[in-house]
Short mmCIF file of C-alpha atoms in Angstrom, two decimals:
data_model
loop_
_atom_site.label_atom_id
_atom_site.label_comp_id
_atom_site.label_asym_id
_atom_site.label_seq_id
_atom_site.Cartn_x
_atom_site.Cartn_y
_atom_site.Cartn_z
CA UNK Q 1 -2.49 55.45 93.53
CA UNK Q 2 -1.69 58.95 94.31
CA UNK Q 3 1.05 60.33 96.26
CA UNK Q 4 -1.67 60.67 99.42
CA UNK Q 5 -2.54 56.58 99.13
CA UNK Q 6 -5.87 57.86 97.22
CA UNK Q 7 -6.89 55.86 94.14
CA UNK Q 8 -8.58 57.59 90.85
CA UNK Q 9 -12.22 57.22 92.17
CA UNK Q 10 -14.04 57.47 94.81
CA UNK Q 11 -15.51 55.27 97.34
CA UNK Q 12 -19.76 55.64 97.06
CA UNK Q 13 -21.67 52.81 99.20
CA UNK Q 14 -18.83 50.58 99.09
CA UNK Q 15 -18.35 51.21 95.03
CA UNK Q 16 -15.64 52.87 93.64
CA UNK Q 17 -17.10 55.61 91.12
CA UNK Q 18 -14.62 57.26 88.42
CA UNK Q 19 -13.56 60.77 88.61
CA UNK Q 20 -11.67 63.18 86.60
CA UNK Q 21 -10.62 61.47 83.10
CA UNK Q 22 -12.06 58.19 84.20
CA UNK Q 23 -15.15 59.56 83.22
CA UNK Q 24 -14.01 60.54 79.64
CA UNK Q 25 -13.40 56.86 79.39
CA UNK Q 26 -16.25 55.46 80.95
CA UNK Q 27 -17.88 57.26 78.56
CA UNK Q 28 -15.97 56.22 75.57
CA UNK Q 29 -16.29 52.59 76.74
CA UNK Q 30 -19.96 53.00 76.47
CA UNK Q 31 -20.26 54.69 73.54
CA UNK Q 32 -17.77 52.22 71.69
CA UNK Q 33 -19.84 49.46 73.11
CA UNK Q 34 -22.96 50.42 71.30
CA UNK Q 35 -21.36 50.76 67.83
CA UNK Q 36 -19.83 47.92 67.98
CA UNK Q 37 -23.12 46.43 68.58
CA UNK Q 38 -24.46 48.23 65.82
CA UNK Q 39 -21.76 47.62 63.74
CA UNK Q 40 -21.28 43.48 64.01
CA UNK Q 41 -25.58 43.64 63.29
CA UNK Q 42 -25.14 45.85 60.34
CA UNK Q 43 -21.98 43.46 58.96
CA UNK Q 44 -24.25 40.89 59.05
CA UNK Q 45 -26.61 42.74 57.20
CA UNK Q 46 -24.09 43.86 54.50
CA UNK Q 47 -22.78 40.25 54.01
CA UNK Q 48 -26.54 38.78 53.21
CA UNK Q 49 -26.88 42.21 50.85
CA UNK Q 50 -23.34 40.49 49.07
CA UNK Q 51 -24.78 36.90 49.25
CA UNK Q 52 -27.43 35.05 51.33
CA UNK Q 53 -25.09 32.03 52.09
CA UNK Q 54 -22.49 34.14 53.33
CA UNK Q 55 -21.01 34.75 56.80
CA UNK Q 56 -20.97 38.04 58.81
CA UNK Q 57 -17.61 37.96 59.44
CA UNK Q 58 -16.57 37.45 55.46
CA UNK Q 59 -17.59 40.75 54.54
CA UNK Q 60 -14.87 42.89 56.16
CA UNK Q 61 -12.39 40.19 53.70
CA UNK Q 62 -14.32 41.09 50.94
CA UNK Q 63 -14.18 44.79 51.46
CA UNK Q 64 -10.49 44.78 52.07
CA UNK Q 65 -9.76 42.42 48.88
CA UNK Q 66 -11.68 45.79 47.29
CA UNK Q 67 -9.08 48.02 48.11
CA UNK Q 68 -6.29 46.65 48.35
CA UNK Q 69 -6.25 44.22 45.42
CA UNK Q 70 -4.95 40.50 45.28
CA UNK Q 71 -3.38 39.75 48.87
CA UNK Q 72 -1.83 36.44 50.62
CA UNK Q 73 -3.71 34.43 52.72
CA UNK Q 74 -1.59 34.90 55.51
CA UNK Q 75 -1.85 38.81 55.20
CA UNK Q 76 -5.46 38.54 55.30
CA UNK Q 77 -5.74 36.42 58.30
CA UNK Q 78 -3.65 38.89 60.34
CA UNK Q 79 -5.70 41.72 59.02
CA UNK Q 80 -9.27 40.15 59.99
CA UNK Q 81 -7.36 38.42 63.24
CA UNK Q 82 -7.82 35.17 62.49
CA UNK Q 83 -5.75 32.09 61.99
CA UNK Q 84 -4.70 30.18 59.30
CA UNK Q 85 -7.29 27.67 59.21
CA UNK Q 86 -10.29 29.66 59.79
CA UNK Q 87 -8.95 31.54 56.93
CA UNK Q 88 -9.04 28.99 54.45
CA UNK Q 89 -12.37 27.82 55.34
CA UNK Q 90 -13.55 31.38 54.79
CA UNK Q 91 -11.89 31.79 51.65
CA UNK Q 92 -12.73 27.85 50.37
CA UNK Q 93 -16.60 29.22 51.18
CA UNK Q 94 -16.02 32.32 49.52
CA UNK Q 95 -14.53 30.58 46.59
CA UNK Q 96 -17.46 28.03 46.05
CA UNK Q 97 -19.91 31.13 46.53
CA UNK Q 98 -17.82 32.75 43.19
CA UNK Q 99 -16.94 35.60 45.20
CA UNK Q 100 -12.86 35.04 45.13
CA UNK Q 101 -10.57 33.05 43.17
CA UNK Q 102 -6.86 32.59 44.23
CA UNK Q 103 -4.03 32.20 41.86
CA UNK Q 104 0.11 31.29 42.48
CA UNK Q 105 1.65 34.01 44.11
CA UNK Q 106 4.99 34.58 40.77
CA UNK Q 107 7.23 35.72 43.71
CA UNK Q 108 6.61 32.56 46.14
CA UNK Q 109 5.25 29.19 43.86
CA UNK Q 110 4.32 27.83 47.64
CA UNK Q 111 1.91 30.37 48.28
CA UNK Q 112 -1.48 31.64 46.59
CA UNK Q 113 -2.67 35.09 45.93
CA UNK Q 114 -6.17 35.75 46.92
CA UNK Q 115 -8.37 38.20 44.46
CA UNK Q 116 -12.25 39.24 43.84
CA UNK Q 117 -13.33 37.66 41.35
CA UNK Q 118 -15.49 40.44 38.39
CA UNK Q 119 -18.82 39.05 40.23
CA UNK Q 120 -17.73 39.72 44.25
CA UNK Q 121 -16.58 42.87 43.07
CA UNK Q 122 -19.49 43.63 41.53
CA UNK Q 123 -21.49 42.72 44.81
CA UNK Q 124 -18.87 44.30 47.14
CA UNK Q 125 -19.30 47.54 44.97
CA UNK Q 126 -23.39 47.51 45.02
CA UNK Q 127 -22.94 46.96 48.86
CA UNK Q 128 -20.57 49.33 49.48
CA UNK Q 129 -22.26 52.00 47.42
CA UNK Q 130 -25.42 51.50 49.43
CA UNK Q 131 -23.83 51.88 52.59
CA UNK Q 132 -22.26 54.84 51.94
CA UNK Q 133 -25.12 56.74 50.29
CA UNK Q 134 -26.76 55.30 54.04
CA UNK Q 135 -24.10 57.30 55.60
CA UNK Q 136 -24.54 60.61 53.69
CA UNK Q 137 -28.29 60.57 54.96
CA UNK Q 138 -27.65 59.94 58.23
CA UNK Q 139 -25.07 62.36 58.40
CA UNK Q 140 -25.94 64.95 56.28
CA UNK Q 141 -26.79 67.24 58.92
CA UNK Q 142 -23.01 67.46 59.86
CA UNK Q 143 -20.25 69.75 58.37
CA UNK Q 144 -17.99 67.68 56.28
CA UNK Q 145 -15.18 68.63 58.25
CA UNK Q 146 -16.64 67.10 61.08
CA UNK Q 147 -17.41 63.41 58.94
CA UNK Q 148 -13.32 64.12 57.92
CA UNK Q 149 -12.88 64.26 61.35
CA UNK Q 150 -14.56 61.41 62.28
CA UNK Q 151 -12.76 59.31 59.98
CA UNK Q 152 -9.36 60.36 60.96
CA UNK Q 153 -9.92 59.79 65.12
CA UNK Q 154 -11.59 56.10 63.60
CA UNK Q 155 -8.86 55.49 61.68
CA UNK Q 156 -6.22 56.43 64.27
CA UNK Q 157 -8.27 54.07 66.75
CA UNK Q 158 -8.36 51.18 64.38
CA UNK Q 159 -4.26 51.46 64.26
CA UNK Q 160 -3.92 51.88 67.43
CA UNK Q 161 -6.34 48.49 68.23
CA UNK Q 162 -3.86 47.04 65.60
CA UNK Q 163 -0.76 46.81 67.31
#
């Protein structure tokens, strides 16, 4: 509320309608909405691209384990936001698909080091290449400081979500 009891909006037929920066984010909540959309059906369709058997959700795993190398288990499931057991079961079906392995962690004997194994990285990599020469076409009509841009403001957003 302002200092004069008014809220951010205003009142049209009984429905408050946003003003001012409200609209900015109105705006962003739409727009965000529709990627995300578009993002979780193009996952999917990366995933089946990797392997037919496996699950939408699977492929952001794979893509970090491309990265970023061998990782824990537990630092996985906090980067995907999941818990410990829906972890393993993705991992165990990842494993049985060929596209991992896991190995004893030398610093902690209790815990196991999750890698790609030469095949999911080979399939990650065809993927990944796909998508991004998918990208260049669809964007190729922008300056490249604007797809640098783009990048940066996503990549500040996905820290921010992070936290």
């Amino acid at each position: 509320m302002h200092e004069d009891g008014s809220g951010d909006g205003q009142h049209v037929g009984g429905q408050l309608t946003p003003t001012g920066a409200d609209q900015e984010f109105l705006a962003l909540e739409r727009e965000l909405t529709v990627l995300l959309r578009r993002a979780r059906a193009s996952q999917g369709e990366m995933a089946r691209e990797v392997h037919p058997d496996l699950e939408t959700a699977a492929y952001g795993l794979l893509v970090r384990l491309d990265e970023y190398g061998r990782q824990r288990a537990t630092e996985l499931a906090a980067y995907i936001g999941v818990g410990k057991a829906t972890m393993s079961r993705q991992l165990r079906a990842l494993e049985e698909l060929g596209l991992v392995g896991r190995e004893p962690d030398p610093a902690d004997g209790r815990a196991w080091l999750v890698a790609l194994t030469d095949e999911g990285r080979r399939r990650v990599g065809r993927v990944r290449e796909a998508r991004r020469a998918r990208y260049v076409r669809q964007l190729a009509h922008w300056d490249r400081d604007e797809v640098s841009e783009l990048a940066r403001l996503l990549h500040e957003l996905n820290g921010v979500m992070e936290r």
